[in-house]
mmCIF file of N, CA and C in Angstrom:
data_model
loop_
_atom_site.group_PDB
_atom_site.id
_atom_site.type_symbol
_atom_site.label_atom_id
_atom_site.label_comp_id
_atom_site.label_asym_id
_atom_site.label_seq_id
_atom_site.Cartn_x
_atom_site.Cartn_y
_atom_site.Cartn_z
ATOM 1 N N UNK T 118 -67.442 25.486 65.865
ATOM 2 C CA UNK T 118 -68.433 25.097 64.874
ATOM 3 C C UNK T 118 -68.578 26.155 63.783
ATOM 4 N N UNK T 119 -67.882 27.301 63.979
ATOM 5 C CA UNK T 119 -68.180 28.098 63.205
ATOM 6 C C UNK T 119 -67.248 28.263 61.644
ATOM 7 N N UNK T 120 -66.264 27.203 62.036
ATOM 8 C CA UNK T 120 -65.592 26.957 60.531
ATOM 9 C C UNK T 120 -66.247 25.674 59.275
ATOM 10 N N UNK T 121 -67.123 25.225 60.035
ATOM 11 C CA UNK T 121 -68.093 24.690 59.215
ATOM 12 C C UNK T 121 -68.526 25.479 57.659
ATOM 13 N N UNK T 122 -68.416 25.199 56.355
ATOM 14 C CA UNK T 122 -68.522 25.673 55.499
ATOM 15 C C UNK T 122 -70.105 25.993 55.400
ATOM 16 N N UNK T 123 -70.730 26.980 54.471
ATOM 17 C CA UNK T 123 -72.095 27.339 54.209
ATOM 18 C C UNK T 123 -72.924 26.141 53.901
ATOM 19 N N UNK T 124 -72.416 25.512 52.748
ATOM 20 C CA UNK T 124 -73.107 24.685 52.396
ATOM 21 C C UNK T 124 -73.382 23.223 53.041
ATOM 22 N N UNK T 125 -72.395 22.877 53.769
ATOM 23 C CA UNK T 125 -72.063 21.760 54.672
ATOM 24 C C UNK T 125 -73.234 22.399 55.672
ATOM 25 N N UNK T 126 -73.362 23.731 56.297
ATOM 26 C CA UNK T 126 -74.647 23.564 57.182
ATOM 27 C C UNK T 126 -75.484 23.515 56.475
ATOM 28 N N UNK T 127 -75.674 23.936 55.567
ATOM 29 C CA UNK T 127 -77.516 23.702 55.388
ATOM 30 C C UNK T 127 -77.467 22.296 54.623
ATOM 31 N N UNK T 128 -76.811 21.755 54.432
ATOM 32 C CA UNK T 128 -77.039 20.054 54.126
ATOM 33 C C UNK T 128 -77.232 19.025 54.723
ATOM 34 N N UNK T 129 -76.733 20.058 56.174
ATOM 35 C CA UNK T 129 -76.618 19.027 57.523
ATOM 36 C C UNK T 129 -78.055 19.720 58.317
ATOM 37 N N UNK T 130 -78.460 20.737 58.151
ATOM 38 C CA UNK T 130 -79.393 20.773 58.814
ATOM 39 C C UNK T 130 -80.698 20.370 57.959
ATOM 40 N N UNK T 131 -80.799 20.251 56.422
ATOM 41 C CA UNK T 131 -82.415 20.180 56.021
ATOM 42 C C UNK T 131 -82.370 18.066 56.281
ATOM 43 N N UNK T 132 -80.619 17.545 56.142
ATOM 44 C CA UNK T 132 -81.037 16.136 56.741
ATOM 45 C C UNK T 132 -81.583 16.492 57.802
ATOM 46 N N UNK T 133 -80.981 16.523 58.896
ATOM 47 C CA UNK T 133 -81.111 16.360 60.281
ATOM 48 C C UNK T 133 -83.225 16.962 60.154
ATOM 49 N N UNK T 134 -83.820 17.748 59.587
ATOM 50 C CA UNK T 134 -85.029 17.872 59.534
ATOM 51 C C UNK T 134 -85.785 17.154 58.801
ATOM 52 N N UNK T 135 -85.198 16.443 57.639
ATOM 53 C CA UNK T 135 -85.585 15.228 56.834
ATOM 54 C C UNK T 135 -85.766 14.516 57.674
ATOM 55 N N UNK T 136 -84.725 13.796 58.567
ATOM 56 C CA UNK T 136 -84.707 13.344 59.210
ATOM 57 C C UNK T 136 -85.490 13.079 60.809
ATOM 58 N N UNK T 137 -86.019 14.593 60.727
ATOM 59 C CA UNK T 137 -86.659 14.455 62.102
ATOM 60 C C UNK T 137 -88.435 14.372 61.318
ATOM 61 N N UNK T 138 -89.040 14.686 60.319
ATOM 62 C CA UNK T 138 -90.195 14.717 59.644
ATOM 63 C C UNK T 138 -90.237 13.210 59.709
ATOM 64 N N UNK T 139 -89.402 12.424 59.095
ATOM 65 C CA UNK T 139 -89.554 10.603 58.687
ATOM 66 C C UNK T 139 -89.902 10.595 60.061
ATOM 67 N N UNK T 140 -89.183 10.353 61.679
ATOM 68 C CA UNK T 140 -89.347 10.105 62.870
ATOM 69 C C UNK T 140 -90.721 10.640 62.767
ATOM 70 N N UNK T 141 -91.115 12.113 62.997
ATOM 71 C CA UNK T 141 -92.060 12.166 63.689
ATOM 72 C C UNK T 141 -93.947 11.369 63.134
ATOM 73 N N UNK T 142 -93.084 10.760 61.499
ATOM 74 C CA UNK T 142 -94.620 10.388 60.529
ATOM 75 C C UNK T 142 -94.130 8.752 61.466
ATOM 76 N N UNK T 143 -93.133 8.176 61.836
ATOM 77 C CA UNK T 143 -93.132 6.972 62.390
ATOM 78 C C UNK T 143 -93.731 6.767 63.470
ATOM 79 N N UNK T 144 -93.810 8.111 64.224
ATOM 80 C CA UNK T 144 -93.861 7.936 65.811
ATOM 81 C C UNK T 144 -95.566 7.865 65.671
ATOM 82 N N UNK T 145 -95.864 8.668 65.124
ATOM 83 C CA UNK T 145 -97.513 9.072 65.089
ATOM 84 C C UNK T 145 -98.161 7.843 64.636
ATOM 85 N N UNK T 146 -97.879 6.945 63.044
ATOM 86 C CA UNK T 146 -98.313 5.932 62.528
ATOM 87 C C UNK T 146 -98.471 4.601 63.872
ATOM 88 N N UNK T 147 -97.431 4.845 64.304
ATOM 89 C CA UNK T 147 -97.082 3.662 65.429
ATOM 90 C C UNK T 147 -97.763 3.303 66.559
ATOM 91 N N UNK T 148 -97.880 4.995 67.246
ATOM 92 C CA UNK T 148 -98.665 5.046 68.676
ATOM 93 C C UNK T 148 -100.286 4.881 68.123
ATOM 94 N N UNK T 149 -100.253 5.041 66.868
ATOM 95 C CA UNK T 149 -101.880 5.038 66.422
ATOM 96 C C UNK T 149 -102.519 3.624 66.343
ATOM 97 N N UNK T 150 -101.396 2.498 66.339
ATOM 98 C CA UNK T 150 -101.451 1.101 65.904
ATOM 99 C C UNK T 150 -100.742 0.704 66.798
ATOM 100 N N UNK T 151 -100.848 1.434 68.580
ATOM 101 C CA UNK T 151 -100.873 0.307 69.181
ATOM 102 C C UNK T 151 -99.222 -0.163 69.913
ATOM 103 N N UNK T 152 -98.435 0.232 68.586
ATOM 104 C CA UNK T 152 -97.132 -0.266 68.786
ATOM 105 C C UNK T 152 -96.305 0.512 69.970
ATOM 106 N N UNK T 153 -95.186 -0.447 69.927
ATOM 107 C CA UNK T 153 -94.344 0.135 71.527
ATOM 108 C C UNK T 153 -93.268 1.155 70.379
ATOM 109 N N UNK T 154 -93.532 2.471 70.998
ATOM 110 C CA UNK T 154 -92.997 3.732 70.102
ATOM 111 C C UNK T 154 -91.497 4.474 70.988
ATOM 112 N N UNK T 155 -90.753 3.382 72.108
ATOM 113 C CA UNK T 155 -90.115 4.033 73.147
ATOM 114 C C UNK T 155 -88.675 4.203 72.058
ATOM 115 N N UNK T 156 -88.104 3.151 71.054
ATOM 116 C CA UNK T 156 -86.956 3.480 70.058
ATOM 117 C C UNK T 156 -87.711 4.690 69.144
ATOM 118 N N UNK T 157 -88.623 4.755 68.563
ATOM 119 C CA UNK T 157 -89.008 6.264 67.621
ATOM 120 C C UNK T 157 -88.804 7.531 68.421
ATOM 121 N N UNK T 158 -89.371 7.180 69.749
ATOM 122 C CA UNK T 158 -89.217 8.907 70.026
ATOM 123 C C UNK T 158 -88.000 9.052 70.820
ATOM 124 N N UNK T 159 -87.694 8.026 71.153
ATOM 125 C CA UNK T 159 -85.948 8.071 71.702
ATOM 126 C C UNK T 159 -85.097 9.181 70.350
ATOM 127 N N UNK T 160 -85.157 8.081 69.306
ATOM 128 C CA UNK T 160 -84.406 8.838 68.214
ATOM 129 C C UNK T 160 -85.026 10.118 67.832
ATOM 130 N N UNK T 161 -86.806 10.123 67.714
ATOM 131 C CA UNK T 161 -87.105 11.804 67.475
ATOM 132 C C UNK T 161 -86.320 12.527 68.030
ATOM 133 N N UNK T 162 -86.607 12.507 69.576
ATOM 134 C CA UNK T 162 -86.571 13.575 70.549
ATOM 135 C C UNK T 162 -84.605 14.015 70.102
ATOM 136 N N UNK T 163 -83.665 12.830 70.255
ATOM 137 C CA UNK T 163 -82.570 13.102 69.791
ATOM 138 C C UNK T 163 -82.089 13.863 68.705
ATOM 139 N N UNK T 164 -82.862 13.481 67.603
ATOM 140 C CA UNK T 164 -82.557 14.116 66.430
ATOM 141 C C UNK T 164 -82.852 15.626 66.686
ATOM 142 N N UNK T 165 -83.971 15.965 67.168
ATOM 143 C CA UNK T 165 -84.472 17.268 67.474
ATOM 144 C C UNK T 165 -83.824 18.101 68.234
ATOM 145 N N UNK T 166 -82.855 17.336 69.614
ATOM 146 C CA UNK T 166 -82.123 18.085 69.788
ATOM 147 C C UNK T 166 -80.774 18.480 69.366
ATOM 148 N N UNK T 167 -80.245 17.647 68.715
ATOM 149 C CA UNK T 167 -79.263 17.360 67.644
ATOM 150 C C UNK T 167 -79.388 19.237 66.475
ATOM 151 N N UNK T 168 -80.752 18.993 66.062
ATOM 152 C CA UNK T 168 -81.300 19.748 65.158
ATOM 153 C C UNK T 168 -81.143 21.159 65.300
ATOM 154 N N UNK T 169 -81.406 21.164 66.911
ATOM 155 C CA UNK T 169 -81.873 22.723 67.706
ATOM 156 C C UNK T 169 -80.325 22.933 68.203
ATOM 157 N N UNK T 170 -79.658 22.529 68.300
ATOM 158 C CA UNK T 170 -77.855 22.483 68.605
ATOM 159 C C UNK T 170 -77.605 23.372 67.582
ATOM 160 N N UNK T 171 -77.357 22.733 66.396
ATOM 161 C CA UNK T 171 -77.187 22.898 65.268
ATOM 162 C C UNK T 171 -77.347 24.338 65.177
ATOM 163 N N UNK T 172 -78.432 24.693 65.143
ATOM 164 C CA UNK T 172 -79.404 25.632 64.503
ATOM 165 C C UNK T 172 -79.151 26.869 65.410
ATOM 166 N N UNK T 173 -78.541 26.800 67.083
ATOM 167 C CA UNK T 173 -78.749 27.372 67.653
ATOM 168 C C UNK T 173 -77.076 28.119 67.378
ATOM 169 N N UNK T 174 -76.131 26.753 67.228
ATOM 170 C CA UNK T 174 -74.691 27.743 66.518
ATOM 171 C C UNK T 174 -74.786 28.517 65.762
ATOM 172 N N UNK T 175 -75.380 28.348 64.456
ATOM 173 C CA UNK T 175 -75.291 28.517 63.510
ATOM 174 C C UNK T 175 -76.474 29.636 62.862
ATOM 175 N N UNK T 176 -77.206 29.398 63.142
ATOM 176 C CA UNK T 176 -78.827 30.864 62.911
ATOM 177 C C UNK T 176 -78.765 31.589 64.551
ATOM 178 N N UNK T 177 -78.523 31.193 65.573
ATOM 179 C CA UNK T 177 -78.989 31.706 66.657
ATOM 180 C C UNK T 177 -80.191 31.485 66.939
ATOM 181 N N UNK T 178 -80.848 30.195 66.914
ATOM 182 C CA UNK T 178 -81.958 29.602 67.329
ATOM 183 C C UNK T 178 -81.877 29.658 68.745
ATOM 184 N N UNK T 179 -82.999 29.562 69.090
ATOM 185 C CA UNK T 179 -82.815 29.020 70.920
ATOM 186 C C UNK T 179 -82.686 27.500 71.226
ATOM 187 N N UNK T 180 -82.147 27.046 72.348
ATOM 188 C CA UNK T 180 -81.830 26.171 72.725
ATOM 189 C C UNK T 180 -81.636 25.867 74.235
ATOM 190 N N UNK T 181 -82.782 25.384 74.846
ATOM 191 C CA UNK T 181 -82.904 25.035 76.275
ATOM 192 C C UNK T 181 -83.290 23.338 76.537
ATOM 193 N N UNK T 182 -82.073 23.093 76.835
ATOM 194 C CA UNK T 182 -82.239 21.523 77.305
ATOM 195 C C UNK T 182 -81.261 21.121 78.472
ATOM 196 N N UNK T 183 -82.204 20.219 79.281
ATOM 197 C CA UNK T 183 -81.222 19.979 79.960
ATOM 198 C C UNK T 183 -79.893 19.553 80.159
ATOM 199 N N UNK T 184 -78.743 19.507 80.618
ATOM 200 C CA UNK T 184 -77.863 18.487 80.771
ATOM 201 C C UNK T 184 -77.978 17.033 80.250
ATOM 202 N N UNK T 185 -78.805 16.370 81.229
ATOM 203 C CA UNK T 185 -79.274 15.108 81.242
ATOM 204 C C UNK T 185 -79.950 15.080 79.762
ATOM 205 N N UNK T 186 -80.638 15.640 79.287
ATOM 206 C CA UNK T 186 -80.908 15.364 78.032
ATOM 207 C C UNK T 186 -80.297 15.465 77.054
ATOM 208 N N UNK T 187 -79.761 15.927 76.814
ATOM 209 C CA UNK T 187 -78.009 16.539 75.700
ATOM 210 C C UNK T 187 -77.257 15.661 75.959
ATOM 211 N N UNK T 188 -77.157 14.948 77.328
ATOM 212 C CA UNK T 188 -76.529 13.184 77.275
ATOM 213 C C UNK T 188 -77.182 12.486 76.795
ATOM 214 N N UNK T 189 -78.319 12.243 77.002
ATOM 215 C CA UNK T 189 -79.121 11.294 76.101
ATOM 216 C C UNK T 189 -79.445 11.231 74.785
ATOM 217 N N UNK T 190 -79.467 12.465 74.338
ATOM 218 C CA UNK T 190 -79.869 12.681 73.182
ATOM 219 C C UNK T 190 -78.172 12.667 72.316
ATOM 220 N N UNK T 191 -76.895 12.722 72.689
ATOM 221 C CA UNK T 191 -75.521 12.002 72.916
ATOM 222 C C UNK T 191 -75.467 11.036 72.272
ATOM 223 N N UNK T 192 -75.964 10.145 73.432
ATOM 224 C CA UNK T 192 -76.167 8.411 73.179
ATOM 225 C C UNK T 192 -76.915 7.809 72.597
ATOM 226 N N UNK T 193 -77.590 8.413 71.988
ATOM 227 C CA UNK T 193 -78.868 7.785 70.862
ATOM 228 C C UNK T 193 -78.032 8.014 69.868
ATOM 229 N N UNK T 194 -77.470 9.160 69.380
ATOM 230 C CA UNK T 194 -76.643 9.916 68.088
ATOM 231 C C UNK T 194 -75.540 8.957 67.708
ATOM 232 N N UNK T 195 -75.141 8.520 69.046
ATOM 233 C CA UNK T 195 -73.905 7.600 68.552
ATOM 234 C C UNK T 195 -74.296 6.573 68.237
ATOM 235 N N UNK T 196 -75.538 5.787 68.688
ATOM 236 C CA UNK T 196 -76.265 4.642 68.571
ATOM 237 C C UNK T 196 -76.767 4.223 66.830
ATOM 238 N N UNK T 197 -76.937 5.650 66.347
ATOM 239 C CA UNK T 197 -77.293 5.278 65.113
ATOM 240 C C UNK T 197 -76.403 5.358 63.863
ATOM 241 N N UNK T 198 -75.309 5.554 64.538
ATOM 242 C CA UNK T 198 -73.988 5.665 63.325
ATOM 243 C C UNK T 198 -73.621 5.097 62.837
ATOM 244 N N UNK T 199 -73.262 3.258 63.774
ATOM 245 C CA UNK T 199 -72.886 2.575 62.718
ATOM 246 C C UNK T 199 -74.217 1.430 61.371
ATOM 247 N N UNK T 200 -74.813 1.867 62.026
ATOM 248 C CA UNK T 200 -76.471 1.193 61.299
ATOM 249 C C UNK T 200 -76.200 1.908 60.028
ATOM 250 N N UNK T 201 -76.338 3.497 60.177
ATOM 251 C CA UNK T 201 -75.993 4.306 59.090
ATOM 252 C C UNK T 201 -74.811 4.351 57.813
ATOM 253 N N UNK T 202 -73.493 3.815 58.698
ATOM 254 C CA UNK T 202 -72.451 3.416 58.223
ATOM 255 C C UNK T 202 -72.247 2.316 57.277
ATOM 256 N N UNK T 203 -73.119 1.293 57.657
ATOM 257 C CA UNK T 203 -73.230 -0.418 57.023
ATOM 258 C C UNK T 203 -74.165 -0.048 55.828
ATOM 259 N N UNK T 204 -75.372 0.821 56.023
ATOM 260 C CA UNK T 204 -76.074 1.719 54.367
ATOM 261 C C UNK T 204 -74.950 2.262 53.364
ATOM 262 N N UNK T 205 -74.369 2.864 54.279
ATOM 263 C CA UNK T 205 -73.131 3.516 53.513
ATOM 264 C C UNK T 205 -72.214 2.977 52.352
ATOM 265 N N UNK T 206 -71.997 1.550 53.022
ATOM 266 C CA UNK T 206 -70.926 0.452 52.757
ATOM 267 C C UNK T 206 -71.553 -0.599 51.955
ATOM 268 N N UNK T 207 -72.959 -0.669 51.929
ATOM 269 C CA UNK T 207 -73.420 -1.729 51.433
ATOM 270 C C UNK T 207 -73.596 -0.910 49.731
ATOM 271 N N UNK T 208 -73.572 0.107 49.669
ATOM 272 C CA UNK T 208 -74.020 0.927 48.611
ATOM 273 C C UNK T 208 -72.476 0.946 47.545
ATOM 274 N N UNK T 209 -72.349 0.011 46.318
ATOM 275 C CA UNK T 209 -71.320 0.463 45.289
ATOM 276 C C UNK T 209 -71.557 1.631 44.647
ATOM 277 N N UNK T 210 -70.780 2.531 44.540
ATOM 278 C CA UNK T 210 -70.062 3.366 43.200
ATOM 279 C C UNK T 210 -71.171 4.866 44.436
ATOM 280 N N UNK T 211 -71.921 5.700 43.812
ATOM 281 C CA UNK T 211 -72.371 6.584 43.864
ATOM 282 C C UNK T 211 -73.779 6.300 43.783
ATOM 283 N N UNK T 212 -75.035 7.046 44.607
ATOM 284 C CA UNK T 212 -76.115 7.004 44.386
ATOM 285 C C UNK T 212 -77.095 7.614 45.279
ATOM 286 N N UNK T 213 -78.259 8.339 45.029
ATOM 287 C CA UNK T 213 -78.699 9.540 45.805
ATOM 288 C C UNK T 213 -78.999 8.706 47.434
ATOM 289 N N UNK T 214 -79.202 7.602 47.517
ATOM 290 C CA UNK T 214 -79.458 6.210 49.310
ATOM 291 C C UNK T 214 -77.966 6.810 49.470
ATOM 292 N N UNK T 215 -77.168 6.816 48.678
ATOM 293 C CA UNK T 215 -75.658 6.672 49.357
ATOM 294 C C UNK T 215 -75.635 8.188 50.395
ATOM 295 N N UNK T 216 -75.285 9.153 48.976
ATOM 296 C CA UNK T 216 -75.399 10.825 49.427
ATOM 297 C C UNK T 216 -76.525 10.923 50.428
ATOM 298 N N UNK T 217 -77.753 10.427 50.631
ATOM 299 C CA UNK T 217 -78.110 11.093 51.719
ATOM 300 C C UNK T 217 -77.918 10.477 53.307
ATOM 301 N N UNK T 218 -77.488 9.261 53.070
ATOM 302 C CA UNK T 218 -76.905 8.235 54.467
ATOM 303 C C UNK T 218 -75.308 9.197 54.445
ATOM 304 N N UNK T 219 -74.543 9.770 53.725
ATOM 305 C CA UNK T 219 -73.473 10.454 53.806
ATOM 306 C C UNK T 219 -73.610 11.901 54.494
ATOM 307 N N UNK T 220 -74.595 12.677 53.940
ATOM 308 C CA UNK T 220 -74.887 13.596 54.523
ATOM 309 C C UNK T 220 -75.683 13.568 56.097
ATOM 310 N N UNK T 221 -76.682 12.428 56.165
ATOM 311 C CA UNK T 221 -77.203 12.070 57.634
ATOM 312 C C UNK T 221 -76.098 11.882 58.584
ATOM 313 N N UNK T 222 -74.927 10.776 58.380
ATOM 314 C CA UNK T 222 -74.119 11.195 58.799
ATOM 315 C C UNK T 222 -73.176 11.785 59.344
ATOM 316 N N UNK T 223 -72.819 12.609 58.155
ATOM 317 C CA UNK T 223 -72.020 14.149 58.680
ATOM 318 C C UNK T 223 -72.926 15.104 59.501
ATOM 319 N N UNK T 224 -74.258 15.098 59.295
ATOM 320 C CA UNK T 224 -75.244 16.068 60.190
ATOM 321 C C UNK T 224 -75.122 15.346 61.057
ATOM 322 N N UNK T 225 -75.125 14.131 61.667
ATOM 323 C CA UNK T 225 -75.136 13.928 62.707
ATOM 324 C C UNK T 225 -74.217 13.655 63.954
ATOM 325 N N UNK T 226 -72.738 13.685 62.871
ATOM 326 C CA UNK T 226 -71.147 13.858 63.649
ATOM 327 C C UNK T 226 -71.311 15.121 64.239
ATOM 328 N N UNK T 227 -71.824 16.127 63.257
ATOM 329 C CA UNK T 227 -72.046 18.114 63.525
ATOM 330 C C UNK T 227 -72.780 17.890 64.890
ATOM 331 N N UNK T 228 -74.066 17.386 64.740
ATOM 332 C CA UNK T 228 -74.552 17.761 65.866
ATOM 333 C C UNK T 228 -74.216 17.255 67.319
ATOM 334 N N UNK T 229 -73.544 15.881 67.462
ATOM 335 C CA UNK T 229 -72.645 15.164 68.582
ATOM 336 C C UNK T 229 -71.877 16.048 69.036
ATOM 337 N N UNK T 230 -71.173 16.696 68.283
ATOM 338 C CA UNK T 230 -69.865 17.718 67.995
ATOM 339 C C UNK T 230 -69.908 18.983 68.833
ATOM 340 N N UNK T 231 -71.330 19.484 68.479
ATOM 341 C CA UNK T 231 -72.163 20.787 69.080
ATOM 342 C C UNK T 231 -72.502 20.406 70.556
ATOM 343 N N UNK T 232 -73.022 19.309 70.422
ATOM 344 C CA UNK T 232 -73.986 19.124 71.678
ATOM 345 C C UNK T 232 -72.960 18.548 72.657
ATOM 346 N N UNK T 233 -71.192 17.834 72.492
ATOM 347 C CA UNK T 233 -70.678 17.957 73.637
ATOM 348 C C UNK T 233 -70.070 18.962 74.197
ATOM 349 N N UNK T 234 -70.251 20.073 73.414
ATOM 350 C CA UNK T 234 -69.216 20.932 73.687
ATOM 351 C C UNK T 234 -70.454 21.554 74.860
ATOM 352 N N UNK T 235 -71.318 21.319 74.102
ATOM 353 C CA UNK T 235 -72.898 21.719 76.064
ATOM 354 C C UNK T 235 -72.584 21.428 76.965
ATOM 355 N N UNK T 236 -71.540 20.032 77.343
ATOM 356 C CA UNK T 236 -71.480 19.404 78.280
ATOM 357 C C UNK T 236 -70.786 19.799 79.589
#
């Protein structure tokens, strides 16, 4: 992971925290109204560890998770790729929806990437 270019990490990590801020304003709005919140914090909790992977190659963050969770949090990552992919595709020519479903993306191949090598 460490031939990852400079800028490619920090593009992949302020998504992947973009990304985990949207989750955590979903999860909160949701459980407040009632709603069944078990897909939001599935994907929070994933993204987060996705996030802390990341962060932990690359800054020397800490990072304590289980096994079992670094699989799960795995299988959620892959779960949301091709959803992400069809944004991707539905989008002609260039446009900032495109670039940041491109960059969510690639942050989130990085962090699959990181987190099997845990395995």
């Amino acid at each position: 992971m460490s031939d990852v270019d400079r800028e490619l990490k920090k593009n992949s990590i302020k998504s992947l925290d973009s990304t985990l801020k949207k989750l955590e304003k979903a999860y909160i709005k949701m459980n407040g109204e009632g709603k069944n919140i078990t897909v939001v914090r599935k994907r929070r909790n994933s993204i987060k560890i996705g996030l802390d992977s990341l962060k932990n190659d690359w800054e020397n963050h800490d990072f304590d998770y289980s096994k079992e969770n670094i699989f799960l949090a795995i299988e959620v990552l892959y779960s949301l790729k091709p959803s992400i992919q069809k944004q991707i595709d539905k989008v002609d020519g260039s446009s900032s929806q495109k670039t940041l479903n491109e960059r969510r993306l690639n942050a989130i191949n990085l962090s699959i990437k990181s987190l099997e090598k845990r395995m």
